[in-house]
Amino acid sequence: MNHALHRAMANAKMTEAHLADACGVDPYRSAAPASLWKSLVTKTQRELVFAGYTNYFLWLEQANLASALRRKAAEDVPLTLSTRIAVTLSELEKLGDVSGIEGRFETGHVNLSVFRFDDEMIVTPILARRVGHDSPMMHLRRRQADGMFDRFAAHVEELWSRGRDIREAKQHDPT
């Protein structure tokens, strides 16, 4: 077998293995149907994480998201929300009396939004001069150890560990 052809075939298999977690890609996050987001929120049973700059769109596009989050928290689903968007902070403040809902700030610029729904995830890398809805979107499903899903999950955990609780931040805000 031709050495170049063999190397190309080996690289193709390696690429397939690395992409095993990818189950969908869109050139724009806004191209994903609202039904995808609703389905992911609805079927989540263990862990729901919204980590990013632009998760305010979920509050605007998903009817009754606050009610769904209240139900998830009542079912003991660990729920973590992190954002610097005023809309999200306002909505989270309304849920201040619900145990099991947390939010944190991380002041570093991550250029990435990650939305986790148990073993599925939406990842949006924020491109220069673009906003979240205008950036590419990857729909991932955990299918292997240390694949793309696990790597993005570790990224979110690292940011969470460095973050400040949003209620603490509000207490120290002079405005």
XYZ file of N, CA and C in Angstrom:
525
model
N 0.847 -1.182 0.000
C 0.000 0.000 0.000
C 0.892 1.246 0.000
N 0.491 2.231 -0.749
C 1.177 3.506 -0.826
C 1.261 4.122 0.579
N 2.479 4.582 0.978
C 2.696 5.143 2.312
C 1.787 6.362 2.565
N 1.646 7.241 1.585
C 0.795 8.429 1.734
C -0.668 8.035 1.909
N -1.120 7.017 1.147
C -2.496 6.552 1.270
C -2.734 5.933 2.643
N -1.784 5.138 3.122
C -1.904 4.511 4.446
C -1.994 5.585 5.534
N -1.133 6.616 5.442
C -1.150 7.705 6.413
C -2.481 8.446 6.361
N -3.004 8.694 5.170
C -4.301 9.371 5.023
C -5.414 8.546 5.648
N -5.383 7.228 5.448
C -6.415 6.363 6.035
C -6.302 6.355 7.560
N -5.077 6.324 8.093
C -4.880 6.367 9.548
C -5.386 7.692 10.106
N -5.103 8.785 9.421
C -5.588 10.093 9.864
C -7.110 10.167 9.813
N -7.719 9.568 8.809
C -9.178 9.566 8.708
C -9.788 8.814 9.875
N -9.211 7.668 10.257
C -9.717 6.916 11.412
C -9.537 7.710 12.693
N -8.390 8.376 12.826
C -8.151 9.185 14.001
C -9.168 10.316 14.064
N -9.447 10.939 12.954
C -10.435 12.009 12.915
C -11.811 11.481 13.283
N -12.188 10.314 12.762
C -13.474 9.710 13.124
C -13.567 9.490 14.624
N -12.519 8.971 15.227
C -12.526 8.716 16.669
C -12.649 10.017 17.443
N -11.934 11.029 17.008
C -11.993 12.305 17.712
C -13.348 12.986 17.562
N -14.029 12.709 16.492
C -15.324 13.343 16.249
C -16.504 12.491 16.718
N -16.231 11.385 17.409
C -17.304 10.478 17.820
C -18.367 11.174 18.674
N -17.990 12.182 19.445
C -18.949 12.885 20.296
C -19.829 13.865 19.520
N -19.410 14.263 18.335
C -20.162 15.257 17.559
C -21.390 14.602 16.926
N -22.562 15.169 17.221
C -23.777 14.629 16.597
C -24.496 15.685 15.773
N -23.963 16.889 15.715
C -24.545 17.921 14.882
C -23.698 19.181 14.888
N -23.669 19.868 13.770
C -22.921 21.116 13.638
C -23.765 22.065 12.801
N -23.831 23.308 13.236
C -24.516 24.348 12.468
C -23.578 25.518 12.302
N -23.629 26.220 11.165
C -22.747 27.367 10.971
C -23.111 28.542 11.888
N -24.344 28.550 12.397
C -24.836 29.607 13.283
C -25.652 28.964 14.399
N -25.455 29.438 15.639
C -26.273 28.913 16.731
C -27.745 29.216 16.481
N -28.029 30.325 15.859
C -29.418 30.698 15.592
C -30.094 29.752 14.603
N -29.305 28.923 13.892
C -29.890 27.956 12.953
C -30.468 26.739 13.667
N -30.088 26.527 14.914
C -30.615 25.385 15.673
C -32.082 25.657 16.012
N -32.949 24.690 15.805
C -34.365 24.914 16.109
C -34.616 25.054 17.603
N -35.566 25.887 17.964
C -35.941 26.062 19.372
C -36.341 24.730 19.988
N -36.871 23.830 19.169
C -37.288 22.523 19.678
C -36.098 21.712 20.201
N -34.906 21.907 19.643
C -33.722 21.216 20.149
C -33.443 21.646 21.585
N -33.449 22.951 21.807
C -33.187 23.475 23.150
C -34.253 22.981 24.126
N -35.517 23.052 23.717
C -36.604 22.616 24.595
C -36.463 21.135 24.931
N -36.152 20.315 23.945
C -35.971 18.884 24.157
C -34.836 18.612 25.132
N -33.722 19.303 24.960
C -32.579 19.092 25.840
C -32.903 19.485 27.282
N -33.541 20.632 27.476
C -33.916 21.063 28.831
C -34.901 20.072 29.440
N -35.901 19.657 28.672
C -36.954 18.785 29.176
C -36.433 17.428 29.610
N -35.574 16.821 28.804
C -35.155 15.451 29.127
C -33.997 15.370 30.117
N -33.376 16.498 30.464
C -32.277 16.496 31.423
C -32.762 16.018 32.780
N -32.014 15.093 33.374
C -32.386 14.556 34.677
C -31.328 14.759 35.752
N -30.057 14.921 35.371
C -28.994 14.992 36.370
C -28.318 16.353 36.460
N -27.910 16.904 35.332
C -27.092 18.111 35.374
C -27.413 19.032 34.213
N -27.684 20.276 34.555
C -27.997 21.304 33.572
C -27.057 22.476 33.836
N -26.230 22.830 32.877
C -25.249 23.901 33.047
C -25.366 24.864 31.874
N -25.517 26.142 32.186
C -25.481 27.184 31.162
C -24.247 28.026 31.475
N -23.204 27.919 30.698
C -21.965 28.659 30.946
C -21.620 29.460 29.709
N -21.790 30.762 29.774
C -21.451 31.568 28.615
C -21.940 32.984 28.758
N -21.656 33.747 27.751
C -22.025 35.160 27.729
C -23.454 35.387 27.275
N -23.944 34.545 26.402
C -25.144 34.884 25.666
C -26.349 34.027 26.002
N -26.402 33.464 27.199
C -27.533 32.597 27.504
C -28.822 33.360 27.767
N -28.797 34.657 27.647
C -30.035 35.424 27.792
C -31.067 35.012 26.750
N -30.611 34.550 25.586
C -31.539 34.176 24.521
C -32.458 33.038 24.955
N -31.965 32.179 25.838
C -32.815 31.075 26.312
C -34.033 31.606 27.075
N -33.820 32.643 27.875
C -34.927 33.221 28.649
C -35.956 33.867 27.718
N -35.477 34.396 26.600
C -36.377 35.072 25.667
C -37.073 34.099 24.720
N -36.382 33.032 24.320
C -36.917 32.123 23.305
C -37.617 30.891 23.869
N -37.321 30.520 25.090
C -37.912 29.316 25.680
C -38.997 29.718 26.661
N -40.227 29.570 26.240
C -41.355 29.928 27.109
C -41.283 29.111 28.398
N -41.517 29.768 29.507
C -41.574 29.113 30.817
C -40.276 28.445 31.236
N -39.129 28.985 30.816
C -37.856 28.404 31.227
C -37.705 28.452 32.750
N -38.108 29.544 33.364
C -38.002 29.645 34.832
C -38.801 28.532 35.508
N -39.982 28.245 35.011
C -40.795 27.158 35.579
C -40.112 25.812 35.389
N -39.532 25.597 34.231
C -38.823 24.334 33.981
C -37.639 24.195 34.929
N -36.907 25.290 35.172
C -35.771 25.234 36.086
C -36.225 24.986 37.522
N -37.346 25.607 37.912
C -37.900 25.333 39.254
C -38.218 23.852 39.411
N -38.849 23.264 38.395
C -39.187 21.829 38.454
C -37.927 20.984 38.539
N -36.928 21.317 37.737
C -35.682 20.553 37.751
C -35.026 20.643 39.130
N -35.002 21.833 39.720
C -34.402 22.000 41.049
C -35.178 21.214 42.103
N -36.506 21.198 41.993
C -37.340 20.444 42.934
C -37.085 18.942 42.813
N -36.677 18.513 41.635
C -36.374 17.091 41.408
C -34.945 16.759 41.797
N -34.241 17.692 42.430
C -32.857 17.498 42.849
C -31.886 17.364 41.685
N -32.176 17.986 40.560
C -31.236 18.013 39.444
C -30.232 19.125 39.749
N -28.913 18.793 39.883
C -27.941 19.859 40.120
C -28.018 20.868 38.979
N -28.122 22.122 39.315
C -28.337 23.153 38.319
C -27.341 24.286 38.528
N -26.510 24.542 37.563
C -25.549 25.633 37.678
C -25.728 26.582 36.508
N -25.788 27.872 36.791
C -25.954 28.897 35.755
C -24.859 29.943 35.926
N -24.198 30.293 34.860
C -23.143 31.293 34.948
C -23.247 32.245 33.769
N -23.327 33.529 34.059
C -23.397 34.499 32.975
C -23.171 35.903 33.483
N -22.818 36.809 32.599
C -22.738 38.220 32.934
C -23.810 39.006 32.210
N -24.764 38.367 31.653
C -25.817 39.045 30.914
C -26.898 39.503 31.882
N -27.270 40.761 31.816
C -28.234 41.338 32.753
C -29.579 40.613 32.747
N -30.039 40.185 31.594
C -31.318 39.480 31.522
C -31.269 38.209 32.361
N -30.183 37.464 32.233
C -30.061 36.225 32.988
C -29.966 36.506 34.478
N -29.189 37.509 34.862
C -29.087 37.840 36.283
C -30.438 38.219 36.857
N -31.200 38.974 36.091
C -32.534 39.360 36.540
C -33.430 38.145 36.722
N -33.386 37.223 35.761
C -34.199 36.012 35.862
C -33.742 35.134 37.018
N -32.450 35.044 37.216
C -31.927 34.254 38.325
C -32.327 34.846 39.672
N -32.344 36.161 39.738
C -32.758 36.818 40.981
C -34.185 36.417 41.356
N -35.032 36.243 40.365
C -36.408 35.803 40.618
C -36.459 34.386 41.181
N -35.393 33.617 40.942
C -35.337 32.236 41.428
C -34.490 32.125 42.703
N -34.228 33.251 43.345
C -33.361 33.284 44.521
C -33.828 32.437 45.678
N -35.113 32.153 45.764
C -35.653 31.365 46.873
C -35.634 29.866 46.603
N -35.114 29.433 45.467
C -35.125 28.019 45.091
C -33.747 27.415 45.377
N -33.702 26.423 46.261
C -32.414 25.774 46.535
C -32.044 24.878 45.355
N -30.747 24.712 45.127
C -30.275 23.871 44.043
C -29.949 24.624 42.774
N -30.183 25.926 42.758
C -29.833 26.747 41.601
C -28.694 27.658 42.030
N -27.588 27.584 41.312
C -26.422 28.387 41.621
C -25.977 29.143 40.378
N -25.272 30.222 40.578
C -24.688 30.962 39.469
C -23.361 31.536 39.910
N -22.427 31.620 39.005
C -21.108 32.183 39.310
C -20.642 33.069 38.172
N -19.798 34.052 38.542
C -19.100 34.900 37.583
C -17.680 34.392 37.436
N -17.175 34.398 36.244
C -15.752 34.182 35.991
C -15.349 35.337 35.114
N -14.408 36.127 35.559
C -14.111 37.377 34.866
C -13.179 37.227 33.668
N -12.583 36.065 33.492
C -11.732 35.865 32.320
C -12.565 35.804 31.053
N -11.987 36.177 29.946
C -12.684 36.154 28.665
C -12.470 34.795 28.035
N -13.535 34.014 27.878
C -13.377 32.636 27.418
C -13.754 32.424 25.956
N -14.436 33.361 25.345
C -14.824 33.252 23.933
C -15.549 31.954 23.613
N -16.380 31.502 24.528
C -17.011 30.214 24.363
C -18.257 30.155 25.241
N -19.321 29.586 24.705
C -20.500 29.292 25.507
C -20.720 27.790 25.474
N -20.979 27.216 26.646
C -21.207 25.777 26.770
C -22.505 25.573 27.528
N -23.388 24.786 26.962
C -24.679 24.475 27.565
C -24.729 22.957 27.725
N -24.772 22.483 28.964
C -24.734 21.027 29.209
C -26.089 20.535 29.683
N -26.495 19.406 29.121
C -27.755 18.753 29.448
C -27.437 17.278 29.683
N -27.083 16.901 30.913
C -26.624 15.550 31.232
C -25.461 15.181 30.318
N -25.649 14.217 29.423
C -24.560 13.759 28.549
C -24.643 14.340 27.146
N -25.360 15.454 26.996
C -25.384 16.185 25.726
C -24.951 17.615 26.000
N -24.484 18.275 24.967
C -23.918 19.598 25.140
C -24.034 20.389 23.843
N -24.282 21.679 23.984
C -24.195 22.624 22.876
C -22.989 23.515 23.169
N -22.080 23.625 22.214
C -20.889 24.452 22.365
C -20.872 25.471 21.240
N -20.685 26.728 21.615
C -20.602 27.804 20.635
C -19.299 28.560 20.832
N -18.306 28.352 19.966
C -17.098 29.181 20.038
C -17.421 30.559 19.461
N -17.191 31.597 20.245
C -17.526 32.955 19.814
C -16.396 33.484 18.926
N -16.734 33.786 17.701
C -15.748 34.260 16.738
C -15.557 35.771 16.841
N -14.393 36.234 16.446
C -14.092 37.668 16.462
C -15.152 38.436 15.677
N -15.578 39.545 16.222
C -16.584 40.430 15.621
C -17.923 39.739 15.382
N -18.198 38.690 16.133
C -19.479 37.974 16.034
C -20.091 37.895 17.428
N -21.375 37.705 17.474
C -22.063 37.425 18.727
C -22.449 35.951 18.720
N -22.909 35.458 19.858
C -23.195 34.034 19.995
C -24.123 33.465 18.942
N -25.227 34.147 18.665
C -26.183 33.590 17.703
C -25.627 33.521 16.284
N -24.558 34.282 16.029
C -23.954 34.332 14.702
C -22.685 33.483 14.617
N -22.408 32.710 15.658
C -21.211 31.877 15.710
C -21.572 30.408 15.481
N -20.599 29.580 15.112
C -20.872 28.159 14.879
C -21.360 27.457 16.141
N -22.067 26.384 15.965
C -22.602 25.623 17.086
C -22.330 24.137 16.870
N -21.845 23.489 17.913
C -21.639 22.039 17.873
C -22.575 21.386 18.883
N -23.275 20.374 18.469
C -24.101 19.561 19.363
C -23.302 18.296 19.642
N -22.943 18.092 20.913
C -22.114 16.955 21.295
C -22.902 15.995 22.180
N -22.561 14.727 22.090
C -23.115 13.698 22.969
C -21.933 12.878 23.477
N -21.854 12.666 24.789
C -20.720 11.935 25.352
C -20.774 10.477 24.906
N -19.760 10.076 24.147
C -19.686 8.704 23.645
C -18.363 8.030 23.983
N -17.416 8.796 24.548
C -16.099 8.246 24.849
C -15.440 9.052 25.955
N -14.528 8.405 26.672
C -13.763 9.103 27.702
C -12.751 10.028 27.036
N -12.593 11.213 27.599
C -11.648 12.217 27.131
C -11.866 12.631 25.683
N -13.113 12.532 25.231
C -13.458 13.031 23.900
C -13.776 14.514 23.982
N -14.377 15.036 22.938
C -14.705 16.461 22.901
C -15.638 16.851 24.051
N -16.642 16.024 24.335
C -17.586 16.329 25.407
C -16.842 16.496 26.732
N -16.024 15.518 27.106
C -15.311 15.574 28.383
C -14.367 16.762 28.448
N -13.767 17.103 27.333
C -12.830 18.230 27.342
C -13.548 19.555 27.569
N -14.703 19.742 26.930
C -15.468 20.972 27.175
C -16.052 20.971 28.587
N -16.464 19.808 29.089
C -16.973 19.722 30.460
C -15.883 20.116 31.460
N -14.659 19.681 31.238
C -13.541 20.048 32.111
C -13.274 21.553 32.049
N -13.427 22.130 30.876
C -13.266 23.587 30.702
C -14.274 24.333 31.585
N -15.522 23.901 31.543
C -16.567 24.554 32.345
C -16.279 24.380 33.835
N -15.868 23.186 34.239
C -15.543 22.947 35.648
C -14.418 23.863 36.123
N -13.424 24.062 35.286
C -12.321 24.957 35.641
C -12.827 26.389 35.834
N -13.654 26.860 34.915
C -14.206 28.209 35.061
C -15.072 28.311 36.314
N -15.858 27.278 36.574
C -16.727 27.267 37.757
C -15.886 27.351 39.030
N -14.783 26.618 39.069
C -13.948 26.602 40.272
C -13.318 27.969 40.543
N -13.114 28.762 39.505
C -12.527 30.094 39.665
C -13.570 31.177 39.882
N -14.839 30.861 39.647
C -15.897 31.875 39.670
C -16.309 32.302 41.067
N -16.988 33.449 41.119
C -17.571 33.985 42.357
C -19.067 33.789 42.304
N -19.664 33.435 43.421
C -21.109 33.279 43.512
C -21.789 34.601 43.150
N -22.825 34.555 42.330
C -23.477 35.795 41.886
C -24.162 36.525 43.028
N -24.644 35.798 44.034
C -25.281 36.477 45.174
C -24.238 37.235 45.988
N -23.064 36.658 46.154
C -21.954 37.325 46.839
C -21.522 38.559 46.064
N -21.414 38.441 44.753
C -21.013 39.568 43.909
C -22.018 40.711 44.035
N -23.315 40.378 44.092
C -24.356 41.409 44.199
C -24.248 42.137 45.553
N -23.912 41.405 46.616
C -23.772 42.034 47.944
C -22.638 43.032 47.978
N -21.589 42.803 47.176
C -20.437 43.687 47.151
C -20.527 44.765 46.087
N -21.577 44.760 45.293
C -21.761 45.742 44.224
C -22.284 47.038 44.837
N -21.551 48.165 44.692
C -21.987 49.422 45.291
C -23.179 50.067 44.588
N -23.590 49.581 43.399
C -24.691 50.227 42.686
C -26.024 49.720 43.135
